[in-house]
mmCIF file with all atom_site columns, C-alpha atoms in Angstrom:
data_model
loop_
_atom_site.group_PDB
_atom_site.id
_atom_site.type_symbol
_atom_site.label_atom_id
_atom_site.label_alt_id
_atom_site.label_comp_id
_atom_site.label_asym_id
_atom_site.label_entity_id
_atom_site.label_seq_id
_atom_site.pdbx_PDB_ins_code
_atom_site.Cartn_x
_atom_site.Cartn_y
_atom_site.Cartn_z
_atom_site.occupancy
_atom_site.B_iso_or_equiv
_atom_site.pdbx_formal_charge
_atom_site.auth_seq_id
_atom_site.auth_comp_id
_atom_site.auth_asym_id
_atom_site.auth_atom_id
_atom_site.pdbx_PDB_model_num
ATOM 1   C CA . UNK A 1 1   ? 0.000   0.000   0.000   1.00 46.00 ? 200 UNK A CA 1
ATOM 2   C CA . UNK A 1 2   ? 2.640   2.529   0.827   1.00 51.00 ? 201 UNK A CA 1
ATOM 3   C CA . UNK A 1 3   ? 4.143   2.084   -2.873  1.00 59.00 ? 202 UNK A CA 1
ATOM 4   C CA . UNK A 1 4   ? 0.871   3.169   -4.410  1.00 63.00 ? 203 UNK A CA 1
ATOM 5   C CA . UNK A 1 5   ? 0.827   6.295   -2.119  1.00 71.00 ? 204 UNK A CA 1
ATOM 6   C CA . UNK A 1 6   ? 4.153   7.199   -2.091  1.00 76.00 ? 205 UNK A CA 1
ATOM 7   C CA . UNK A 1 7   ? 4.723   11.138  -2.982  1.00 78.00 ? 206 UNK A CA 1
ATOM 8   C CA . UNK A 1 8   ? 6.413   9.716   -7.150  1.00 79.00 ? 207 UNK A CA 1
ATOM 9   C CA . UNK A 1 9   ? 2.896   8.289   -7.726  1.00 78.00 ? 208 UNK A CA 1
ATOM 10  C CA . UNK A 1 10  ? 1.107   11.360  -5.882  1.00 78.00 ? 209 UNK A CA 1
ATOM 11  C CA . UNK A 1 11  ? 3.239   13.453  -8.837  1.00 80.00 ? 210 UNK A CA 1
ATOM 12  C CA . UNK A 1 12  ? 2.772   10.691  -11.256 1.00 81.00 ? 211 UNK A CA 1
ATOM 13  C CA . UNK A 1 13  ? -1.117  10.099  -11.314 1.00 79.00 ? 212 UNK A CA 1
ATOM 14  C CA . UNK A 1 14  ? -1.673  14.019  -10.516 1.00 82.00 ? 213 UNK A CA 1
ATOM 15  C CA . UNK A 1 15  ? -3.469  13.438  -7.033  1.00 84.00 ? 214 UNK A CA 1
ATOM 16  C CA . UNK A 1 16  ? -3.110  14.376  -3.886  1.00 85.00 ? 215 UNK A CA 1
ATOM 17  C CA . UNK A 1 17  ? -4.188  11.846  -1.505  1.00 82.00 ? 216 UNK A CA 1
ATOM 18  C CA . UNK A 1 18  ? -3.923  13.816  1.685   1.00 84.00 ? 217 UNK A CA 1
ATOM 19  C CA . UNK A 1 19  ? -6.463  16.237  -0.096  1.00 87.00 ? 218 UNK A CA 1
ATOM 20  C CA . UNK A 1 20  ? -8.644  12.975  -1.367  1.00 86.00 ? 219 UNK A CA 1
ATOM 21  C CA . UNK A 1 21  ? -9.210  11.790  2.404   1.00 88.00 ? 220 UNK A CA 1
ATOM 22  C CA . UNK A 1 22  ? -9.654  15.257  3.709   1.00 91.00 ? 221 UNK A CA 1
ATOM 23  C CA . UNK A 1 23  ? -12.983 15.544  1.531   1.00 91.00 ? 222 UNK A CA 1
ATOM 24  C CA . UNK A 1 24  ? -13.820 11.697  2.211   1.00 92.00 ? 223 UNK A CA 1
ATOM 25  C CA . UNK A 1 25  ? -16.729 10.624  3.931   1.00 94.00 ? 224 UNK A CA 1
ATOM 26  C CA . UNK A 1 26  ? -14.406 8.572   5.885   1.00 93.00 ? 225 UNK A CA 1
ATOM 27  C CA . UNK A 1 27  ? -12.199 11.231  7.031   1.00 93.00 ? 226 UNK A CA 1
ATOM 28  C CA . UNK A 1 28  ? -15.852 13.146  8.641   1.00 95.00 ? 227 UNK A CA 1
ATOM 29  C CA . UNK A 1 29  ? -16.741 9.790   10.062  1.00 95.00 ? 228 UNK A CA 1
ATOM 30  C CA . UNK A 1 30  ? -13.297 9.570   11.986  1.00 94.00 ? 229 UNK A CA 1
ATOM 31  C CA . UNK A 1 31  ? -13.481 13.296  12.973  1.00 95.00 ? 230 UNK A CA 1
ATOM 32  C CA . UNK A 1 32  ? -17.391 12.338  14.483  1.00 94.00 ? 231 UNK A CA 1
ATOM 33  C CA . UNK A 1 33  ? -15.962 8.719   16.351  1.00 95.00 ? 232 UNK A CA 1
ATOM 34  C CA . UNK A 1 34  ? -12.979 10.750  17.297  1.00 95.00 ? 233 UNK A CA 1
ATOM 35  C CA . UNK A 1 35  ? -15.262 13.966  18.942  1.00 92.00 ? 234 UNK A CA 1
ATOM 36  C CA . UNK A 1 36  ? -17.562 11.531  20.604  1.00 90.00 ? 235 UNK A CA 1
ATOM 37  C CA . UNK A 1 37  ? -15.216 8.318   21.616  1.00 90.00 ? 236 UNK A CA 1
ATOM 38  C CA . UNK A 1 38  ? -13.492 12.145  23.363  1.00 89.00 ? 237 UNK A CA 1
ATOM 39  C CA . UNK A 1 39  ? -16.126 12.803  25.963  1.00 87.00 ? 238 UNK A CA 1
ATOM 40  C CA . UNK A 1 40  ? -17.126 10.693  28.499  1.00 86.00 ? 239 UNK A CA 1
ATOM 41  C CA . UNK A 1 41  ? -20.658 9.216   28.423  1.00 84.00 ? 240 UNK A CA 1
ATOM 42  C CA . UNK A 1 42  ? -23.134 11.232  30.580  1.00 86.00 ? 241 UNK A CA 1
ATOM 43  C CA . UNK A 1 43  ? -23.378 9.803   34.212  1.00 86.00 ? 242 UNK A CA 1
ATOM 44  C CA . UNK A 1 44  ? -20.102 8.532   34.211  1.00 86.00 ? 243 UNK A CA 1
ATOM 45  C CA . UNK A 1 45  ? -17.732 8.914   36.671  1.00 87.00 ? 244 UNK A CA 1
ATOM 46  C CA . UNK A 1 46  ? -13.867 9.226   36.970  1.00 85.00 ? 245 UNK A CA 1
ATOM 47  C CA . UNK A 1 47  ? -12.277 5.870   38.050  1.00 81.00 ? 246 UNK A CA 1
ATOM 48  C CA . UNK A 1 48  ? -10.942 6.008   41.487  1.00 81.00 ? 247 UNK A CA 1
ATOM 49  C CA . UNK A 1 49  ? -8.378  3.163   43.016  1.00 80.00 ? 248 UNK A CA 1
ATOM 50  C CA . UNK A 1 50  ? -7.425  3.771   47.344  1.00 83.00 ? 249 UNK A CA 1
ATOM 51  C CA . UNK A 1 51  ? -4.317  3.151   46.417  1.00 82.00 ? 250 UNK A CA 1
ATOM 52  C CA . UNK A 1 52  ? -1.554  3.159   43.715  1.00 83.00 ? 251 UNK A CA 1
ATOM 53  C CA . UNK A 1 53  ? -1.159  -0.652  43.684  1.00 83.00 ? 252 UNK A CA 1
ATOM 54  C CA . UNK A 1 54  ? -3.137  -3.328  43.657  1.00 83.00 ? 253 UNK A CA 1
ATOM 55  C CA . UNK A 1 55  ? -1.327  -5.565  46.053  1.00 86.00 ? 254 UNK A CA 1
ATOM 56  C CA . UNK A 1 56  ? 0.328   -4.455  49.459  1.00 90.00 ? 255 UNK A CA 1
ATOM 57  C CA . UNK A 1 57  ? 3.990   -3.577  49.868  1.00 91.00 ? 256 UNK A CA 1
ATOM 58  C CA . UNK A 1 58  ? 4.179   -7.348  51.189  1.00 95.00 ? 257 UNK A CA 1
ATOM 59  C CA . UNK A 1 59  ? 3.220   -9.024  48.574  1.00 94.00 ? 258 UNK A CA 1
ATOM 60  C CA . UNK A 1 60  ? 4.766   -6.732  46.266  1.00 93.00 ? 259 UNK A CA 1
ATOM 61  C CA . UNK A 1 61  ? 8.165   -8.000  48.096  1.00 96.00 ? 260 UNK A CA 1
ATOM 62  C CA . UNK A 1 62  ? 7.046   -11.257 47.991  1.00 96.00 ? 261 UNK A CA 1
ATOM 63  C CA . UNK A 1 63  ? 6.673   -11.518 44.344  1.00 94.00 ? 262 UNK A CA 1
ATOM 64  C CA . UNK A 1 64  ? 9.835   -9.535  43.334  1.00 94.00 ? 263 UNK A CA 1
ATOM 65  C CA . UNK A 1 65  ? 11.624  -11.986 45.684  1.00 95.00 ? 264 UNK A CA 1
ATOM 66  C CA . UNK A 1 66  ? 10.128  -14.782 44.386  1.00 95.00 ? 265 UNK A CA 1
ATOM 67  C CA . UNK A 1 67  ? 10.966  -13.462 40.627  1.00 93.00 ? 266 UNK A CA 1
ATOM 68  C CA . UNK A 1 68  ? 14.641  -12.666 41.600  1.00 91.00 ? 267 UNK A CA 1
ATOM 69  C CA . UNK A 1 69  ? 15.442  -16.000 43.048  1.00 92.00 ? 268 UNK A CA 1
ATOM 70  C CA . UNK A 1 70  ? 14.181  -17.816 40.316  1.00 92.00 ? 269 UNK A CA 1
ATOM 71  C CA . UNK A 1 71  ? 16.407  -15.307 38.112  1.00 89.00 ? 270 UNK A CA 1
ATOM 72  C CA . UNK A 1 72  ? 19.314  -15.972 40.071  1.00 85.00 ? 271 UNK A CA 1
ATOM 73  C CA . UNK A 1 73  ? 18.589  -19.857 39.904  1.00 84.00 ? 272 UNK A CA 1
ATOM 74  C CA . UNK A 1 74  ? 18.558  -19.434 36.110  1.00 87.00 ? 273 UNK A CA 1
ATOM 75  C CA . UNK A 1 75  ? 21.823  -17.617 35.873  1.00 87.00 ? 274 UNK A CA 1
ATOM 76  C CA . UNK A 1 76  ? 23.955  -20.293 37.815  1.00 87.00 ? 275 UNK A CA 1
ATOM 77  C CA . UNK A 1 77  ? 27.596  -18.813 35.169  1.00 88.00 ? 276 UNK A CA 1
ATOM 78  C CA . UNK A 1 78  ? 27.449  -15.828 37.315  1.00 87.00 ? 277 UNK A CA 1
ATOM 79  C CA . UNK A 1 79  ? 26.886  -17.265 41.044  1.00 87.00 ? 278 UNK A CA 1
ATOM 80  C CA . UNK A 1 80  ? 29.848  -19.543 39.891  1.00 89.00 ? 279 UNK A CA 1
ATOM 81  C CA . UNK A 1 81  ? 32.194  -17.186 39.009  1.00 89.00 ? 280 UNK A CA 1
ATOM 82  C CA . UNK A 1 82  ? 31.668  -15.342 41.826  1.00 89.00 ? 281 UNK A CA 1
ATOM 83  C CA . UNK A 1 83  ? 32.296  -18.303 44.479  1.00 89.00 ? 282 UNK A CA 1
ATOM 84  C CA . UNK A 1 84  ? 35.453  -19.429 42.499  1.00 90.00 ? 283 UNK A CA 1
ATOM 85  C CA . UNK A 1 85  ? 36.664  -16.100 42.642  1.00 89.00 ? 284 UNK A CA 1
ATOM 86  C CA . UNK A 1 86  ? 35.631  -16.053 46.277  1.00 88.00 ? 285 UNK A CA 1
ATOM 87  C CA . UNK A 1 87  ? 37.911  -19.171 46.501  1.00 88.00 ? 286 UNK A CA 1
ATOM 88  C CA . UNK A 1 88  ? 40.910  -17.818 44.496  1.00 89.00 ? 287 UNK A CA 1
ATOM 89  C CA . UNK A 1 89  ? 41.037  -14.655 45.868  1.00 86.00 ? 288 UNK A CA 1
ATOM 90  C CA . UNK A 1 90  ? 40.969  -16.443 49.557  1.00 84.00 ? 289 UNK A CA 1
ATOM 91  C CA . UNK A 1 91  ? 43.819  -18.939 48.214  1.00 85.00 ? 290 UNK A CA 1
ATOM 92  C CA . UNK A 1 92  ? 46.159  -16.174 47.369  1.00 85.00 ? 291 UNK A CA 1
ATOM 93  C CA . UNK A 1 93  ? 45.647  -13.548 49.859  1.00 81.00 ? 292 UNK A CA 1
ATOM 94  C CA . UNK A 1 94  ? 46.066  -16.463 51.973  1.00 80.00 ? 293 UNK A CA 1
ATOM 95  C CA . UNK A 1 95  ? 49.345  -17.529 50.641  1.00 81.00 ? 294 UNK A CA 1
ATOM 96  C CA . UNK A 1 96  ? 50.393  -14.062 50.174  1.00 80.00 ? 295 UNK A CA 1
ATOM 97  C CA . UNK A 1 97  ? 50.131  -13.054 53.744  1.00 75.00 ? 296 UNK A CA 1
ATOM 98  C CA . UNK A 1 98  ? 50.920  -16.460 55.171  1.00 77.00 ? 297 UNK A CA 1
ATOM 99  C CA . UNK A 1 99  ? 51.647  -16.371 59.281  1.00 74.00 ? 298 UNK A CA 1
ATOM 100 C CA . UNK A 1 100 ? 50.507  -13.099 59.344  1.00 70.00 ? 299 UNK A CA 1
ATOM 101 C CA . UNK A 1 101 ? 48.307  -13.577 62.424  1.00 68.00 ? 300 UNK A CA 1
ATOM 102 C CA . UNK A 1 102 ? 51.317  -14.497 64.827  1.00 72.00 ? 301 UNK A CA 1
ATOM 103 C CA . UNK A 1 103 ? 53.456  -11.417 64.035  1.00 72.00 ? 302 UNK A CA 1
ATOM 104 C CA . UNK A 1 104 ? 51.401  -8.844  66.360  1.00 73.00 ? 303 UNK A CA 1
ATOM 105 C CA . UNK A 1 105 ? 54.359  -7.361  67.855  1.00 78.00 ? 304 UNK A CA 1
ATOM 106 C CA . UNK A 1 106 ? 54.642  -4.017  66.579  1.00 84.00 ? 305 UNK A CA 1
ATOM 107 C CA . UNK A 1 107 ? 52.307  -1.966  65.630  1.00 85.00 ? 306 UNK A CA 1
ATOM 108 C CA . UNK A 1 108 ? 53.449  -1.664  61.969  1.00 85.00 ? 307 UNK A CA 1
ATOM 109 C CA . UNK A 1 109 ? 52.375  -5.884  62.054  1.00 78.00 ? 308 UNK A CA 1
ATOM 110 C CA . UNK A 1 110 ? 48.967  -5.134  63.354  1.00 79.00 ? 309 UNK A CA 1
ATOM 111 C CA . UNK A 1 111 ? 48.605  -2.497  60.607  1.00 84.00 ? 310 UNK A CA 1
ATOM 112 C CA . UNK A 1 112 ? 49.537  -4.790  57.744  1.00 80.00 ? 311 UNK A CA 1
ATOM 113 C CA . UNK A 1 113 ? 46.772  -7.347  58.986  1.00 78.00 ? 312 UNK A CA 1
ATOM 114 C CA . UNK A 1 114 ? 44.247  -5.026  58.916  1.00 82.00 ? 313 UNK A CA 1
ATOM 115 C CA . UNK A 1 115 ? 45.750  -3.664  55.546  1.00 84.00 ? 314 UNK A CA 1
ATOM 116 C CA . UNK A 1 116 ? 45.512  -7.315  54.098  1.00 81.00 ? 315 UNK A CA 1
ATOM 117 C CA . UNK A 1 117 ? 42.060  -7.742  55.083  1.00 80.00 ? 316 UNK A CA 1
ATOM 118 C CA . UNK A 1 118 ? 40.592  -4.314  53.628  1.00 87.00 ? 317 UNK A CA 1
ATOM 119 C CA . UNK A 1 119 ? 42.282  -4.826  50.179  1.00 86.00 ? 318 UNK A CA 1
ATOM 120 C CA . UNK A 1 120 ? 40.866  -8.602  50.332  1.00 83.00 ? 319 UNK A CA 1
ATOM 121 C CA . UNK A 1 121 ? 37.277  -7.278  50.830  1.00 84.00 ? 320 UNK A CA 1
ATOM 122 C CA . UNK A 1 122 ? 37.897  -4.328  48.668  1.00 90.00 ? 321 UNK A CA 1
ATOM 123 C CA . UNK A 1 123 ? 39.017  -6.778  46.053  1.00 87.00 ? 322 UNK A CA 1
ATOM 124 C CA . UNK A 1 124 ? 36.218  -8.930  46.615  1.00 87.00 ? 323 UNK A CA 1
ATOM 125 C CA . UNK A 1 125 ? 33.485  -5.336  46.899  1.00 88.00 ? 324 UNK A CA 1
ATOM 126 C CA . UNK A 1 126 ? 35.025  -4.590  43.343  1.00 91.00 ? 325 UNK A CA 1
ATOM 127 C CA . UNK A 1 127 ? 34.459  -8.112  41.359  1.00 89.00 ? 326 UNK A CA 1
ATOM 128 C CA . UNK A 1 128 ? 31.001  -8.506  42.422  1.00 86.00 ? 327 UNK A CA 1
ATOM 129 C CA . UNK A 1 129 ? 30.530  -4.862  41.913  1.00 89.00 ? 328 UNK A CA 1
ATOM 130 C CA . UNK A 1 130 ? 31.892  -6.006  38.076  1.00 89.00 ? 329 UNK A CA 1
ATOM 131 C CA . UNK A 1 131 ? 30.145  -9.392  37.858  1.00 87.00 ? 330 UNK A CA 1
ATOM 132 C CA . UNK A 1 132 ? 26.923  -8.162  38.500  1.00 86.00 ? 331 UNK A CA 1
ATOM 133 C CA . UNK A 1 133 ? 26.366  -5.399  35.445  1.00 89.00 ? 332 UNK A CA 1
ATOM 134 C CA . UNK A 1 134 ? 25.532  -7.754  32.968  1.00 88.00 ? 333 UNK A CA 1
ATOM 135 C CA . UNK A 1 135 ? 23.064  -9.100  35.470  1.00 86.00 ? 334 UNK A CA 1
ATOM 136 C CA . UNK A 1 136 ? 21.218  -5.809  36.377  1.00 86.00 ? 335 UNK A CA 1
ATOM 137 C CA . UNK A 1 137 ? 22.066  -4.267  32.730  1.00 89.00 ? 336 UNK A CA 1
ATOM 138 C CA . UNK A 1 138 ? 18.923  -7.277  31.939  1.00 88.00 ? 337 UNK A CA 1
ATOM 139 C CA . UNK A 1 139 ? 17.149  -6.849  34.981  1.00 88.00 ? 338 UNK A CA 1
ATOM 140 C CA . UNK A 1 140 ? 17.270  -3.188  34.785  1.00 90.00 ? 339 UNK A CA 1
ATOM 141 C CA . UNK A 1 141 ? 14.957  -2.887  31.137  1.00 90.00 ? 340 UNK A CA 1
ATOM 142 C CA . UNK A 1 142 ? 12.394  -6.037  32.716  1.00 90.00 ? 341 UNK A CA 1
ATOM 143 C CA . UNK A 1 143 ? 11.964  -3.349  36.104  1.00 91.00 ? 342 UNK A CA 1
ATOM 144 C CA . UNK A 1 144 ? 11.499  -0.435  34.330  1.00 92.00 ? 343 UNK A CA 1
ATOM 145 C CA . UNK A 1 145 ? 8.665   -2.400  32.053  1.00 92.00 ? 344 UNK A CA 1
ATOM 146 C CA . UNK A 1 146 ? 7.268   -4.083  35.029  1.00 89.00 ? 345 UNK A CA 1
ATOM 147 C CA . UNK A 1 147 ? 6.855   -0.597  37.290  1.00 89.00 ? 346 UNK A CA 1
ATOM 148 C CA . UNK A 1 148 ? 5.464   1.161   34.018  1.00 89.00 ? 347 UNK A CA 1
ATOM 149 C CA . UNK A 1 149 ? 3.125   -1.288  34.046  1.00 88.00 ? 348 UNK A CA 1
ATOM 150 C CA . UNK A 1 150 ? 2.183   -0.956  37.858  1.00 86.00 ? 349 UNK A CA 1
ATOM 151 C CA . UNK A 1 151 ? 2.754   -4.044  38.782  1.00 89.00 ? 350 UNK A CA 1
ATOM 152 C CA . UNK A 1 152 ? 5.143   -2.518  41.556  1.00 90.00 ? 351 UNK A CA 1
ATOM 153 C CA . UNK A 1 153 ? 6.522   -0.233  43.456  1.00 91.00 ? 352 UNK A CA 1
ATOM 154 C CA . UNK A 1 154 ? 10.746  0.178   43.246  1.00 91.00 ? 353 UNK A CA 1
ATOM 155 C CA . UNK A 1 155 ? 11.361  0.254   47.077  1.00 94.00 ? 354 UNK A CA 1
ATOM 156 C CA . UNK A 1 156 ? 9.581   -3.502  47.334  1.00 94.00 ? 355 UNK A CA 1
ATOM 157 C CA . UNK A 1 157 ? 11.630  -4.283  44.117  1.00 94.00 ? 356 UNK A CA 1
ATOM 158 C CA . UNK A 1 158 ? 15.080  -2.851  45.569  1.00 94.00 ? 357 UNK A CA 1
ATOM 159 C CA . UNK A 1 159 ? 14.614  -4.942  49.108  1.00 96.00 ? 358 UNK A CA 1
ATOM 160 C CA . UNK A 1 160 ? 13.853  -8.033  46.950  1.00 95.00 ? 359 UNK A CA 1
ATOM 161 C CA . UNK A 1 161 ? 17.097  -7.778  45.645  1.00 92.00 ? 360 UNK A CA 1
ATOM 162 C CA . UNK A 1 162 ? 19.150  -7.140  48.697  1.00 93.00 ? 361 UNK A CA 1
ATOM 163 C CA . UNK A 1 163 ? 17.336  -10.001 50.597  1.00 96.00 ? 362 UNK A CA 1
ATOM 164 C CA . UNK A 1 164 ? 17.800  -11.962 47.695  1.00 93.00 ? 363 UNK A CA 1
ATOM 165 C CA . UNK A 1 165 ? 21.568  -11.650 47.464  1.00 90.00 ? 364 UNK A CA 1
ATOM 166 C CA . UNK A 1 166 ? 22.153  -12.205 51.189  1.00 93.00 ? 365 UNK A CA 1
ATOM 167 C CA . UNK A 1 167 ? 22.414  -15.794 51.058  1.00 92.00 ? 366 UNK A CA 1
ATOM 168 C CA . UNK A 1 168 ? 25.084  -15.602 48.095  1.00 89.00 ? 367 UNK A CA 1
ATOM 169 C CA . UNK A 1 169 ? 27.157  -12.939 50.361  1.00 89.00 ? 368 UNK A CA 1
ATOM 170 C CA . UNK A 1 170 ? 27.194  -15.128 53.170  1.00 92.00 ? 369 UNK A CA 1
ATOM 171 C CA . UNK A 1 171 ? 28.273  -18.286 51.729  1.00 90.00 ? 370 UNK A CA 1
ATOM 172 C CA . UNK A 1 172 ? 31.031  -15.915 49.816  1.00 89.00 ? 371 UNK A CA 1
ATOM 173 C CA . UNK A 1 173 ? 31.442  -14.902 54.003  1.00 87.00 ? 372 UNK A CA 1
ATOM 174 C CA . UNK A 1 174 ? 31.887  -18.036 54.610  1.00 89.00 ? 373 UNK A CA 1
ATOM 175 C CA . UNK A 1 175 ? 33.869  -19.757 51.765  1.00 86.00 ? 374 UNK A CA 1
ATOM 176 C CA . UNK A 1 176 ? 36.539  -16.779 52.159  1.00 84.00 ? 375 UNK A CA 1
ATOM 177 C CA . UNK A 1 177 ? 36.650  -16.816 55.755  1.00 82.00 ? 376 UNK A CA 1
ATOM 178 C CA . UNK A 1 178 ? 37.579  -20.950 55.429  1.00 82.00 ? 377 UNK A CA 1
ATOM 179 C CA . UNK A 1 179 ? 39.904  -20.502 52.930  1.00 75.00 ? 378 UNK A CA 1
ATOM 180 C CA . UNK A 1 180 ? 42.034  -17.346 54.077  1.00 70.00 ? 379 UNK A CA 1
ATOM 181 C CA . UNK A 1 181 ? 41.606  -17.192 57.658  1.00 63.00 ? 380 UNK A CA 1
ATOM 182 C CA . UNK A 1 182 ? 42.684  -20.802 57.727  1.00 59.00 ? 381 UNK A CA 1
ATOM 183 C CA . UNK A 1 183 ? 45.901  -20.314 56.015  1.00 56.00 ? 382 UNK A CA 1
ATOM 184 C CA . UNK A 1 184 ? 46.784  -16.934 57.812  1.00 52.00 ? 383 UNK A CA 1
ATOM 185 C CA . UNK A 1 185 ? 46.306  -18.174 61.450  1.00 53.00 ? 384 UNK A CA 1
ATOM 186 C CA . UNK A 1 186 ? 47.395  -21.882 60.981  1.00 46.00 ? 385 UNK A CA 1
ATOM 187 C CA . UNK A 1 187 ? 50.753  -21.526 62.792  1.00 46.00 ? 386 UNK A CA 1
ATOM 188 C CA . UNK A 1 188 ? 49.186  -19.357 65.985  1.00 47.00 ? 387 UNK A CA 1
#
C-alpha cells in the first residue's frame, strides 16, 4: 500500500491523496468517532483506586523476591564465578600473607593485617561490583517495564534484591573466611 501512495505516484497520477481523504466521507466519520469516543458518556464517573497498587507492599516484596530467586537460579555462570573467585582470591591472599596472624608485635604488624584484610574485601566489593552489570544491565529494562506497568513499586523491588543476594554474600562470608583465615592463622 505505501508504494501506491508514495509522494512519485502522488506526482505521477496528478493526485493528492492527503487532499482525497480530507474531503472523504471517511475522514468526517473519523473526525465524528474521534469527537464523541473524546467525551465521556453522561453519568459517568472518573475511576478512582485507594491506592496506587493493587497488592500491598508485602506481597509486592514477595513476588519480586520470588521473581529474583528464580532469576538468580537461572543464571547459575554468574553465582559460579563469583564463588570461584571467592575461593581464588581467599587462596592467594592467603598464601600471600601467610603467618601473618602471629606477628602482632609491633604496631606496623597489626597495621599490615588489617591492611591485608581491607584490600581482600575491597578486592572482593570490586568483582562482584563487576560481575553483576551484565546481570542488572537485563534486569534493569524487565523493572522499568514491570513498574510502568504498575505491577510494583521500586522500594519492594530494591529490598527483593538485597534479601535476595544475602544468602550468596554469606556463603562468599563463609567460603573466604575458610579458605584465608585458615591459612593466615594456621601456625598461631
Amino acid at each position: 500500500m505505501l508504494e501506491i501512495t508514495s509522494s512519485v505516484q502522488e506526482i505521477t497520477l496528478g493526485v493528492d491523496f492527503i487532499d482525497v481523504y480530507k474531503h472523504s466521507e471517511l475522514y468526517r466519520t473519523n473526525k465524528e468517532l474521534i469527537k464523541r469516543l473524546s467525551s465521556p458518556a453522561p453519568g459517568s464517573k472518573d475511576l478512582y483506586f485507594p491506592t496506587q497498587y493493587q497488592q500491598s507492599f508485602f506481597r509486592q516484596f514477595i513476588a519480586c523476591l520470588l521473581k529474583q530467586h528464580w532469576s538468580y537460579g537461572r543464571n547459575p555462570p554468574y553465582n559460579t564465578v563469583r564463588f570461584l573467585f571467592t575461593v581464588f582470591i581467599a587462596l592467594m591472599f592467603g598464601t600471600m600473607f601467610w603467618d601473618l596472624g602471629s606477628k602482632t608485635a609491633k604496631e606496623q604488624d597489626l597495621l599490615n593485617a588489617m591492611g591485608s584484610m581491607y584490600t581482600a574485601v575491597l578486592f572482593l566489593g570490586v568483582q562482584n561490583s563487576g560481575s553483576v552489570q551484565p546481570v542488572v544491565s537485563i534486569e534493569i529494562a524487565v523493572f522499568y517495564r514491570e513498574r510502568a506497568a504498575g505491577m510494583y513499586s521500586a522500594f519492594p523491588y530494591a529490598m527483593a534484591q538485597v534479601v535476595v543476594e544475602l544468602p550468596y554474600l554469606l556463603a562468599q562470608a563463609v567460603a573466604y573466611s575458610l579458605f584465608n583465615d585458615r591459612i593466615r592463622m594456621d601456625c598461631c
